[in-house]
Short mmCIF file of C-alpha atoms in Angstrom, two decimals:
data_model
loop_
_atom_site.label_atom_id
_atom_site.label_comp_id
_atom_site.label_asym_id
_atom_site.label_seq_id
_atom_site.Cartn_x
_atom_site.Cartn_y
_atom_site.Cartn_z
CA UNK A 1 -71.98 22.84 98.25
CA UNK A 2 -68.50 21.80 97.24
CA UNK A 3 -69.80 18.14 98.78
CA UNK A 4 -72.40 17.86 96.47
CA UNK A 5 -70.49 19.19 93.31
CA UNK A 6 -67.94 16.17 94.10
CA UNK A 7 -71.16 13.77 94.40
CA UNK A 8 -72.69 15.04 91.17
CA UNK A 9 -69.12 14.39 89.55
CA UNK A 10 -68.93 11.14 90.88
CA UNK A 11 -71.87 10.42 89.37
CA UNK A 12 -70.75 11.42 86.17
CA UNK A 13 -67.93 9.67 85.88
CA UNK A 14 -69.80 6.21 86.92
CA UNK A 15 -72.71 6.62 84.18
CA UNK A 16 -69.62 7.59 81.79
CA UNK A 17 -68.02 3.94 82.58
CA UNK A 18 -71.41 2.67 81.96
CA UNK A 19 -72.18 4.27 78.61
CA UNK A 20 -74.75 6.41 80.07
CA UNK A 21 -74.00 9.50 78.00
CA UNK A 22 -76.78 12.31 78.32
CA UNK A 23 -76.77 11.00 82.42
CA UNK A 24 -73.16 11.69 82.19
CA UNK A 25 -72.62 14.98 80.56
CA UNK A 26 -76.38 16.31 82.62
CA UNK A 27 -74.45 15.16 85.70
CA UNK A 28 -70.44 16.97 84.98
CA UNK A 29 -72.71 20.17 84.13
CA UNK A 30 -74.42 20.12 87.66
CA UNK A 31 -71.38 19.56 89.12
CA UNK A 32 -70.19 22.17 87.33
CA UNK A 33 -72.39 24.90 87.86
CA UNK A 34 -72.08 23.72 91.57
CA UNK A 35 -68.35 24.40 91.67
CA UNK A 36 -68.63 27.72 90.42
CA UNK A 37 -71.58 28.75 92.92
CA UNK A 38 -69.25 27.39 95.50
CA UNK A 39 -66.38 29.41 94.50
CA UNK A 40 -68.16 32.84 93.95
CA UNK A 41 -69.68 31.91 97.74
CA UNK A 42 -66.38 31.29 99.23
CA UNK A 43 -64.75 34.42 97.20
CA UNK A 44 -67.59 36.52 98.88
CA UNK A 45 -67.20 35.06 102.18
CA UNK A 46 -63.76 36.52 102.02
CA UNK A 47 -64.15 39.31 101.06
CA UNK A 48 -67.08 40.14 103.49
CA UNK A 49 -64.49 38.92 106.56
CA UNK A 50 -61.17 41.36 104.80
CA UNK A 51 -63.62 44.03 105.06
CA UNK A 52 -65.13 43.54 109.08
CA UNK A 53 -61.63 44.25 109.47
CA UNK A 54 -60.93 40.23 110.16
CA UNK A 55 -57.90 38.59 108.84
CA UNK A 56 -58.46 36.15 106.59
CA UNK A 57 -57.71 32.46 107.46
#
C-alpha cells in the first residue's frame, strides 16, 4: 500500500512539472488517502501483535 501511495505521488509531482494541474492535485489526493489507509493498517497491525502477547518489532 505504502508502494503505491509513493507511485501515485510520483505521479503527481511529474504532471505538476508538466502543468497538468487537475492530474496533479487527483493524483497527491490518492496518494494521500493511500498513506493514511496505510498508516491506520500498520497502527492496527500493532496493536493486534501487543495484544497476542507478541513484542512488537
Amino acid at each position: 500500500m505504502l508502494g503505491w501511495a509513493l507511485t501515485f505521488f510520483v505521479i503527481a509531482i511529474i504532471a505538476a512539472v508538466f502543468g497538468f494541474g487537475g492530474i496533479a492535485t487527483a493524483s497527491a489526493g490518492i496518494a494521500k488517502i493511500l498513506f493514511v489507509v496505510f498508516l491506520a493498517l500498520f497502527v492496527i497491525a500493532l496493536l493486534a501483535r501487543a495484544l497476542r502477547g507478541s513484542p512488537p518489532v
